[in-house]
PDB file of C-alpha atoms in Angstrom:
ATOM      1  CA  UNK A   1       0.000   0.000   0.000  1.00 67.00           C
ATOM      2  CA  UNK A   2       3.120   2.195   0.684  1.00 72.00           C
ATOM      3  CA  UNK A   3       3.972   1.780  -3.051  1.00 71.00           C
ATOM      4  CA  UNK A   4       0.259   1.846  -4.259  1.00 70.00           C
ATOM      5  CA  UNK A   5      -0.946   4.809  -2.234  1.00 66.00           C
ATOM      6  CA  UNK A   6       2.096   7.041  -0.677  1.00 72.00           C
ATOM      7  CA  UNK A   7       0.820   6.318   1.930  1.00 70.00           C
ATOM      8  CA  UNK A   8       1.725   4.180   5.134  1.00 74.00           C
ATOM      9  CA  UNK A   9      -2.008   2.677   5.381  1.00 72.00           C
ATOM     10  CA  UNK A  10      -3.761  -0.867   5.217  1.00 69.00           C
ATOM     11  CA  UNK A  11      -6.501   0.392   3.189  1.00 69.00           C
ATOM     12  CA  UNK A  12      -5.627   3.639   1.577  1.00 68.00           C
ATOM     13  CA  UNK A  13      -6.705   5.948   4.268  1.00 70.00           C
ATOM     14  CA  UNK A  14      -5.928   4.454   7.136  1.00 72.00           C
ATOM     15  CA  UNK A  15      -2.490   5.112   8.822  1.00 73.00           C
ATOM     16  CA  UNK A  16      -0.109   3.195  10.579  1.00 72.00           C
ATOM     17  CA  UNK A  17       3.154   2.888  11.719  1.00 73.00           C
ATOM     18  CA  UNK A  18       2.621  -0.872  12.916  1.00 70.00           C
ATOM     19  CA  UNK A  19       6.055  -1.863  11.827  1.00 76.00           C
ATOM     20  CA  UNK A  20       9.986  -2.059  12.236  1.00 80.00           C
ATOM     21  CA  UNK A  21      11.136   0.746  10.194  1.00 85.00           C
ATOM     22  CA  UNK A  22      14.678  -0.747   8.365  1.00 88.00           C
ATOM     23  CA  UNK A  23      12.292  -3.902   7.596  1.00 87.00           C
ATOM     24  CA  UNK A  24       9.656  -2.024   5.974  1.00 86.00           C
ATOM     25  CA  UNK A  25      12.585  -0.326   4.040  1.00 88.00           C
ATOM     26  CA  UNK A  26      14.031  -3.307   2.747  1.00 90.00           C
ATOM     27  CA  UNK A  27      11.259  -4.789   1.744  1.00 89.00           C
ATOM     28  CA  UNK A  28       9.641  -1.186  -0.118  1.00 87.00           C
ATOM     29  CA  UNK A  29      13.258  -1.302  -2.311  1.00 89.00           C
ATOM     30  CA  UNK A  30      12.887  -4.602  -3.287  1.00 89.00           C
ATOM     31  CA  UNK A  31       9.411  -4.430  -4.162  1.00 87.00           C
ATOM     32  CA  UNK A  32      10.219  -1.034  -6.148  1.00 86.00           C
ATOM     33  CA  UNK A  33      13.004  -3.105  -7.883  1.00 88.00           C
ATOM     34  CA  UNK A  34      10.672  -5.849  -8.660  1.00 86.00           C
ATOM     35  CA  UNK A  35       8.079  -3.286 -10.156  1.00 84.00           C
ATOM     36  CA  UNK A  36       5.624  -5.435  -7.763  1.00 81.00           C
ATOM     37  CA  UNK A  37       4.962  -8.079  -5.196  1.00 82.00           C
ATOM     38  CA  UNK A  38       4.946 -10.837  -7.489  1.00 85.00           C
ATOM     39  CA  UNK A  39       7.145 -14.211  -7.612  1.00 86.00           C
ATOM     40  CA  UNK A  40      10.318 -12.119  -8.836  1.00 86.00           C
ATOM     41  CA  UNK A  41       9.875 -10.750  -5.877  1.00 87.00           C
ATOM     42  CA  UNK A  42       9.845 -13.299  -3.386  1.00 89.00           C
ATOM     43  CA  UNK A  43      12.592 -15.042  -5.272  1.00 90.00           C
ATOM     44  CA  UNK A  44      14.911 -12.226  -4.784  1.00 91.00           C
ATOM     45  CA  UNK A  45      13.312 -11.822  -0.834  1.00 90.00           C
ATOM     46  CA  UNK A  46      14.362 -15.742  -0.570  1.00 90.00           C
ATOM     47  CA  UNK A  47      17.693 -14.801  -1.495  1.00 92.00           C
ATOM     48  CA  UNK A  48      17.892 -12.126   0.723  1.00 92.00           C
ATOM     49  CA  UNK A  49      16.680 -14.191   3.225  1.00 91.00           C
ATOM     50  CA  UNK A  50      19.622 -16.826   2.940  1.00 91.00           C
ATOM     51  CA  UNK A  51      22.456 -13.811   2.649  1.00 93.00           C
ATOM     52  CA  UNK A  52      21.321 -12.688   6.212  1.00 92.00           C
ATOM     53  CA  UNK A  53      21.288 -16.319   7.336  1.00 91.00           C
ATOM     54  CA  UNK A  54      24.600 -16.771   5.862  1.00 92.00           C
ATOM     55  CA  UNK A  55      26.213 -13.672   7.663  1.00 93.00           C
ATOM     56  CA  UNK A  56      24.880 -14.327  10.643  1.00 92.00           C
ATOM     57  CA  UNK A  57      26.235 -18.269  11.125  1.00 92.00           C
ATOM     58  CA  UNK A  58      29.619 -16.407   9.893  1.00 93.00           C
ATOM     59  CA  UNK A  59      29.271 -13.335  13.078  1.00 93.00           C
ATOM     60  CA  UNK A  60      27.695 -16.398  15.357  1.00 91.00           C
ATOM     61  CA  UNK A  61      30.707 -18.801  14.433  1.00 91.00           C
ATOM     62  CA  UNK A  62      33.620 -15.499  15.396  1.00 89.00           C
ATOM     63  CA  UNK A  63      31.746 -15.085  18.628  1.00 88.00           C
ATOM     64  CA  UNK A  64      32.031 -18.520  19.472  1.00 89.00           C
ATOM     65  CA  UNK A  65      35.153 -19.163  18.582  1.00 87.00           C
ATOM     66  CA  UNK A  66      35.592 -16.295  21.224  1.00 84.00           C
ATOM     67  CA  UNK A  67      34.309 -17.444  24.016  1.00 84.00           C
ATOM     68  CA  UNK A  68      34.781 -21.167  24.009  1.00 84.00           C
ATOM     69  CA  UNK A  69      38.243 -22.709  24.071  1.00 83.00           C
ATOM     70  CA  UNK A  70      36.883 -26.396  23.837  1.00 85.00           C
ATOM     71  CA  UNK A  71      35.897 -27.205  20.010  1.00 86.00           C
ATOM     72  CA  UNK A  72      32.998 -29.529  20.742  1.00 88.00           C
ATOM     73  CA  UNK A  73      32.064 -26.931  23.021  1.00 87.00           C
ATOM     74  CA  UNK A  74      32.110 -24.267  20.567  1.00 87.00           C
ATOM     75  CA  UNK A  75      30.530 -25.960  17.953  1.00 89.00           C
ATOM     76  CA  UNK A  76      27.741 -27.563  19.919  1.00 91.00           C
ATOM     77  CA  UNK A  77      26.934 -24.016  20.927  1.00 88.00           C
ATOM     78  CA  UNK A  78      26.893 -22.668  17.306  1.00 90.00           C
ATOM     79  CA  UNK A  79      24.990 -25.123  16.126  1.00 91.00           C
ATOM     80  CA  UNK A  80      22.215 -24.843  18.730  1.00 89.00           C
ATOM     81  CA  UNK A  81      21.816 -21.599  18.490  1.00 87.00           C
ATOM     82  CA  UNK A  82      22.174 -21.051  14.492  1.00 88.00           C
ATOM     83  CA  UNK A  83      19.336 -23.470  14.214  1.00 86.00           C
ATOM     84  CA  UNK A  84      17.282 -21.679  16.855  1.00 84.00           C
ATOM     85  CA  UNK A  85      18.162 -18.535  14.772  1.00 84.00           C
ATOM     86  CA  UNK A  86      17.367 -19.793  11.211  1.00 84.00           C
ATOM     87  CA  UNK A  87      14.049 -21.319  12.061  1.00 81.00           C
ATOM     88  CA  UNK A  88      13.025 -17.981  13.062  1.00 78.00           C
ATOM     89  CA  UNK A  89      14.595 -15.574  10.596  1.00 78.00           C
ATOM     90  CA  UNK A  90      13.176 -17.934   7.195  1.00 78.00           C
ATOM     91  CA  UNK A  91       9.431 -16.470   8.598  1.00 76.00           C
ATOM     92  CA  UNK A  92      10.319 -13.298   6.624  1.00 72.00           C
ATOM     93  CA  UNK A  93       9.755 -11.210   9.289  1.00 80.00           C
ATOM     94  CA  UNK A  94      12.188  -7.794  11.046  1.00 83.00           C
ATOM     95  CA  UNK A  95      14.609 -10.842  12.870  1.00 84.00           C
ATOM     96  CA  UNK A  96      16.166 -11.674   9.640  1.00 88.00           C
ATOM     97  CA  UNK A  97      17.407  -8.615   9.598  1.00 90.00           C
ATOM     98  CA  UNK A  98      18.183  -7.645  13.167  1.00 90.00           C
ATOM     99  CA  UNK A  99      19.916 -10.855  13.955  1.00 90.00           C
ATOM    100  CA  UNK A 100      22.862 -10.107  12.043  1.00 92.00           C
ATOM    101  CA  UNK A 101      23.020  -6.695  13.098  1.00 92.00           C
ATOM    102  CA  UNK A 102      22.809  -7.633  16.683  1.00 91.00           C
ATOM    103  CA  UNK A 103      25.703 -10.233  17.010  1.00 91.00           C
ATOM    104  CA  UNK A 104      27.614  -7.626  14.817  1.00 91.00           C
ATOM    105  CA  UNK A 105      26.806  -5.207  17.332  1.00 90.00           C
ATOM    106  CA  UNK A 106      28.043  -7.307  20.316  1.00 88.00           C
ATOM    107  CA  UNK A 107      31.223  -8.389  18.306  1.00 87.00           C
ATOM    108  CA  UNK A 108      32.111  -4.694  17.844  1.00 85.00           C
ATOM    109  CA  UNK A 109      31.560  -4.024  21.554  1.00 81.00           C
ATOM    110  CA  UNK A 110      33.499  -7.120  22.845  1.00 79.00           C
ATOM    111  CA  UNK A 111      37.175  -5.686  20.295  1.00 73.00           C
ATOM    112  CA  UNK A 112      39.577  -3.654  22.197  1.00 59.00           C
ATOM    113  CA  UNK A 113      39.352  -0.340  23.147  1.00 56.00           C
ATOM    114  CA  UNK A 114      40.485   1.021  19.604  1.00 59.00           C
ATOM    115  CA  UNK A 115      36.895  -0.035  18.209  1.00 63.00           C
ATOM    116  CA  UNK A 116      35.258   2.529  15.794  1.00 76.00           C
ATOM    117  CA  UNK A 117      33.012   4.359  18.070  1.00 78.00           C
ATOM    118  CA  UNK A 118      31.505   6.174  14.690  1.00 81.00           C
ATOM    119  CA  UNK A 119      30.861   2.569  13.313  1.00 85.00           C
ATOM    120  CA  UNK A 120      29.489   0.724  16.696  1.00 85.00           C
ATOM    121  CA  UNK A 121      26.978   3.678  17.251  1.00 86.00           C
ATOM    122  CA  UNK A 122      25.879   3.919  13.759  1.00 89.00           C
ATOM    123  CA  UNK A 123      25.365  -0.243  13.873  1.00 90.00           C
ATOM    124  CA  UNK A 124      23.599   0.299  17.149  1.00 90.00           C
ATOM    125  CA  UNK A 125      21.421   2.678  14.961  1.00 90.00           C
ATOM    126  CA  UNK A 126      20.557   0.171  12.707  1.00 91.00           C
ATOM    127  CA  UNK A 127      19.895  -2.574  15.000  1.00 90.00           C
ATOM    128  CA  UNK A 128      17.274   0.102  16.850  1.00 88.00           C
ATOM    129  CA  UNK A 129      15.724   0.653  13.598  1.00 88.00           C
ATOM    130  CA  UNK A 130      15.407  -3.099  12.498  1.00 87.00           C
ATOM    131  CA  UNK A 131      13.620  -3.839  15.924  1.00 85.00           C
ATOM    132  CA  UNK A 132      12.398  -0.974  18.170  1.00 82.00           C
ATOM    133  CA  UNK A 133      12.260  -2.682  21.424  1.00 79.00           C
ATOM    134  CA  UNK A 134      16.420  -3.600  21.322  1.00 83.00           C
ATOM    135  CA  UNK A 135      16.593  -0.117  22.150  1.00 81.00           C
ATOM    136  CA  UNK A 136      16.107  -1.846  25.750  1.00 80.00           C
ATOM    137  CA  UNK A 137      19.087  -3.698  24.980  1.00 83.00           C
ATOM    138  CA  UNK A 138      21.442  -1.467  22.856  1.00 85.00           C
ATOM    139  CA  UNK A 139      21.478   1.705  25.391  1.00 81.00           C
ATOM    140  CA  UNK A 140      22.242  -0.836  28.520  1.00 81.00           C
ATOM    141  CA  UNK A 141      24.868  -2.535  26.429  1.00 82.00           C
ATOM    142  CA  UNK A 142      26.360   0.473  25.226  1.00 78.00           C
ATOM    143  CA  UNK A 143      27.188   1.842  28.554  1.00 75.00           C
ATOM    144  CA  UNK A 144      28.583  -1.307  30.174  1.00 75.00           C
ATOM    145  CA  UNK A 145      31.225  -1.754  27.128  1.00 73.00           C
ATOM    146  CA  UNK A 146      32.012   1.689  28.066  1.00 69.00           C
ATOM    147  CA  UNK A 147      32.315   1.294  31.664  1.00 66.00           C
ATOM    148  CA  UNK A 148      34.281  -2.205  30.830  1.00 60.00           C
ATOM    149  CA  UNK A 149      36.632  -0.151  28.853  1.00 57.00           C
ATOM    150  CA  UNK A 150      40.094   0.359  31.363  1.00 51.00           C
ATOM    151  CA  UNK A 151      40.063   4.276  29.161  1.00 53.00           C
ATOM    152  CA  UNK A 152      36.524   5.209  30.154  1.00 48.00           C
ATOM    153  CA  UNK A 153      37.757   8.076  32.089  1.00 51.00           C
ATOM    154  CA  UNK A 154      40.039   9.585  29.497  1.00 53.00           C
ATOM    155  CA  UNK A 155      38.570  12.805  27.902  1.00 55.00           C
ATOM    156  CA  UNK A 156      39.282  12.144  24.324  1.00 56.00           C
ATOM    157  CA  UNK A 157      37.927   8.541  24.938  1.00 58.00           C
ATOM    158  CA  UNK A 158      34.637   9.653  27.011  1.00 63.00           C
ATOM    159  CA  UNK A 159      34.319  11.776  23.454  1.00 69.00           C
ATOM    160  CA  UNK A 160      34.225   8.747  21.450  1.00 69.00           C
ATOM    161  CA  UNK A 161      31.513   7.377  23.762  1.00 72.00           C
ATOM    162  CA  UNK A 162      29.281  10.446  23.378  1.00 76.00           C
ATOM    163  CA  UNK A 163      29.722  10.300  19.596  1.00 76.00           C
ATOM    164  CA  UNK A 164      28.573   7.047  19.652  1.00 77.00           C
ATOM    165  CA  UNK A 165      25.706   7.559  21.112  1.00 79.00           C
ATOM    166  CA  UNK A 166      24.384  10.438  19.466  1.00 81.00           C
ATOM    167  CA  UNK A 167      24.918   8.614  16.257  1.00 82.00           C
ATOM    168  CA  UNK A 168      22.852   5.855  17.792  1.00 82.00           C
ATOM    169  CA  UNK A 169      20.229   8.099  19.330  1.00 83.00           C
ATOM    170  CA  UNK A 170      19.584  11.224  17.587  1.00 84.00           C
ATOM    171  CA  UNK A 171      17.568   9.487  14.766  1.00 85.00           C
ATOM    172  CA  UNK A 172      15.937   7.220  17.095  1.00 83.00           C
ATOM    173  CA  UNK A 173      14.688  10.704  18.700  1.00 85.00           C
ATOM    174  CA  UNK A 174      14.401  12.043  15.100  1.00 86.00           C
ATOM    175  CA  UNK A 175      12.110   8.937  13.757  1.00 83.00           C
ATOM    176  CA  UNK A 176       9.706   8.795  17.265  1.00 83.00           C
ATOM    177  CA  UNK A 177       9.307  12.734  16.784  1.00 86.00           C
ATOM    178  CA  UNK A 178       8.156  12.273  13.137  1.00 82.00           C
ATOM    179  CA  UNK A 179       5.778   9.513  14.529  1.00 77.00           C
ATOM    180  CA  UNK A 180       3.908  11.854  17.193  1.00 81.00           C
ATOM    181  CA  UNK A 181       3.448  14.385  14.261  1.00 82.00           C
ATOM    182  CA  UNK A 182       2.421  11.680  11.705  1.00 77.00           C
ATOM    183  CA  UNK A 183       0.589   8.914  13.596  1.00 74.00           C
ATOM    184  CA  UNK A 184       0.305  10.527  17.325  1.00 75.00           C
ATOM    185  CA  UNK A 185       2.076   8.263  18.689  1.00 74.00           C
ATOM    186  CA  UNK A 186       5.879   8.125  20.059  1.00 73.00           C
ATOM    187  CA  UNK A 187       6.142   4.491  18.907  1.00 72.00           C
ATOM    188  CA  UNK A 188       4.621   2.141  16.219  1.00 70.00           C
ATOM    189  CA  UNK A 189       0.865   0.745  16.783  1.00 63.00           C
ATOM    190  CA  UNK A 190       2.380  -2.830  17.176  1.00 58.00           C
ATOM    191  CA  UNK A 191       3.829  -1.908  20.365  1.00 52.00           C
ATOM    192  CA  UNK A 192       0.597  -0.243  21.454  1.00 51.00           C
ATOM    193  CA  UNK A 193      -1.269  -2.979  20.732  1.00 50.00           C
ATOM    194  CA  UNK A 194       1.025  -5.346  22.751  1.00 52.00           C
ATOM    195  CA  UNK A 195       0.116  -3.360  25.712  1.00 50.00           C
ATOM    196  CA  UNK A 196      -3.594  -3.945  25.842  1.00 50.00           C
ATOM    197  CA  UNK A 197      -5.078  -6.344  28.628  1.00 53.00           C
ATOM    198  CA  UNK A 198      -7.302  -6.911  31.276  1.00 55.00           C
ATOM    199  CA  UNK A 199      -5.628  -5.321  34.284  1.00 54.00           C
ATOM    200  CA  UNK A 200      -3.812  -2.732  35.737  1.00 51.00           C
ATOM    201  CA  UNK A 201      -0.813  -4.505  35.197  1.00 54.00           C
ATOM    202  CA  UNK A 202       1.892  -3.663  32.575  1.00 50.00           C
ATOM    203  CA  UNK A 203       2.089  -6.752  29.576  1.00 53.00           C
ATOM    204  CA  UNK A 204       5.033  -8.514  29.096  1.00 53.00           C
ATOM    205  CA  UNK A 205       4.787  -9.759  25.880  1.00 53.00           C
ATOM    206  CA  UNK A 206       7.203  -7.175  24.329  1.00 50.00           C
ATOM    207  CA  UNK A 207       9.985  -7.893  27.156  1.00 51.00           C
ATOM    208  CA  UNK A 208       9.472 -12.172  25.935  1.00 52.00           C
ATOM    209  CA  UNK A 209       9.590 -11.743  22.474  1.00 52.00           C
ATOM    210  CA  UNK A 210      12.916  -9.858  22.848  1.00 50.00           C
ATOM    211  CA  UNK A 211      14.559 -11.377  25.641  1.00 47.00           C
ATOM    212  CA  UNK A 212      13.592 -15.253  25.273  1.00 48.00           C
ATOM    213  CA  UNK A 213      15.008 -15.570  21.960  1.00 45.00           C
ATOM    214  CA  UNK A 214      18.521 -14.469  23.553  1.00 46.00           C
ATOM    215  CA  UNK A 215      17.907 -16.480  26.485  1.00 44.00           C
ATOM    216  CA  UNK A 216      20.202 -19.460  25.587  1.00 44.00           C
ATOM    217  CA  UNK A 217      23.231 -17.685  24.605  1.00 45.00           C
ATOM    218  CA  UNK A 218      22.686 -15.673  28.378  1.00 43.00           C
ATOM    219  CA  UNK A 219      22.847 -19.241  30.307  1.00 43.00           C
ATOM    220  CA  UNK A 220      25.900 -19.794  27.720  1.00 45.00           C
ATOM    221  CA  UNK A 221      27.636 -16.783  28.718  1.00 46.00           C
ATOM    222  CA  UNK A 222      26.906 -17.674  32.613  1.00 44.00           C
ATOM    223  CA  UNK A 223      28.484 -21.701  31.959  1.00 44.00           C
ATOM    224  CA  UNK A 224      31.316 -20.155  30.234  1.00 45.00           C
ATOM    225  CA  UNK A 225      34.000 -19.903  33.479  1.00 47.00           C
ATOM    226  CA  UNK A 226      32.878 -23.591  34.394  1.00 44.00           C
ATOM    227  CA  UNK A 227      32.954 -25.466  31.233  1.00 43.00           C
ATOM    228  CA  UNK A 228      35.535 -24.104  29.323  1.00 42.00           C
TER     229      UNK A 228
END
């Protein structure tokens, strides 16, 4: 409807933001290059598809080989979780996308303290924009590399460090601004609509969807000093 209309509506009136944003673009420029939604362009989405899963078994292999010494270890671990990924990321939907992006993310936080602050905020940008809700994770993540960091306190480090994050928040800011003008509301419709219930009490559904996926690789992370 995007490409039919202008417009970001279901029907042609109707607006909505109910959507990751970098998704939505990815999927606009290949239906643009397709002329259409049609079977050249699911072919070339299918493709697509198997690029990201191929880049992120390559990221998911460097990590491992990372943090487990013991090859069977390692490899029991990628496997695991690569499969978990994959079966997930081949439903076409924004986790294709963000799963790369995220262990890429992590991988550029774990590298010494010479890492490209310009490139890790501007990933951390990207990974916000495939999946809102990481914002949770990226911000927390962010600071505790920082802190981590044995330069943290050094001024033309701590400079690095605010670069960073303005390149990862400013068009976060920018894109939730354009939202309250455009839909009236400071996030998409999806994460509205995850919110209603019966009671008084907050939903959880959002924190699930994004933290249970990652779950595994957390109790890996916690094993790590005992098994390796």
């Amino acid at each position: 409807n995007i490409l039919k209309f202008g417009l970001s509506t279901f029907d042609g009136t109707t607006l909505t933001n109910g959507y990751h944003p970098l998704w939505m673009i990815v999927i606009l420029c290949l239906g643009k290059l397709m002329g259409g939604f049609d079977e050249g362009f699911f072919i070339l989405f299918r493709i697509i598809l198997i690029i990201l899963s191929l880049w992120t078994g390559v990221l998911l292999l460097q990590l491992c080989r990372q943090f487990f010494a013991k090859v069977f270890l390692r490899y029991a671990v990628f496997i695991f979780c690569y499969y978990l990924i994959t079966r997930t990321s081949f439903a076409g939907m924004e986790f294709a996308i963000s799963s790369p992006l995220l262990l890429l993310f992590i991988s550029l936080g774990l590298t010494p303290t010479n890492k490209s602050w310009v490139l890790f905020g501007f990933v951390a940008c990207l990974l916000i924009f495939s999946r809102v809700d990481l914002l949770m994770f990226v911000l927390p993540f962010i600071i505790f590399t920082a802190i981590g960091d044995y330069d943290f306190l050094n001024r033309k480090y701590s400079k690095n460090i605010v670069v960073a994050m303005i390149i990862c928040i400013f068009p976060f800011l920018a894109y939730a601004v354009f939202n309250k003008i455009i839909f009236d509301s400071w996030i998409p419709l999806s994460g509205l609509a995850k919110q209603l219930k019966n009671s008084l009490f907050p939903s959880i559904e959002v924190l699930k969807s994004l933290y249970f996926p990652t779950s595994y690789s957390i109790i890996a992370h916690r094993l790590m000093p005992l098994i390796s």
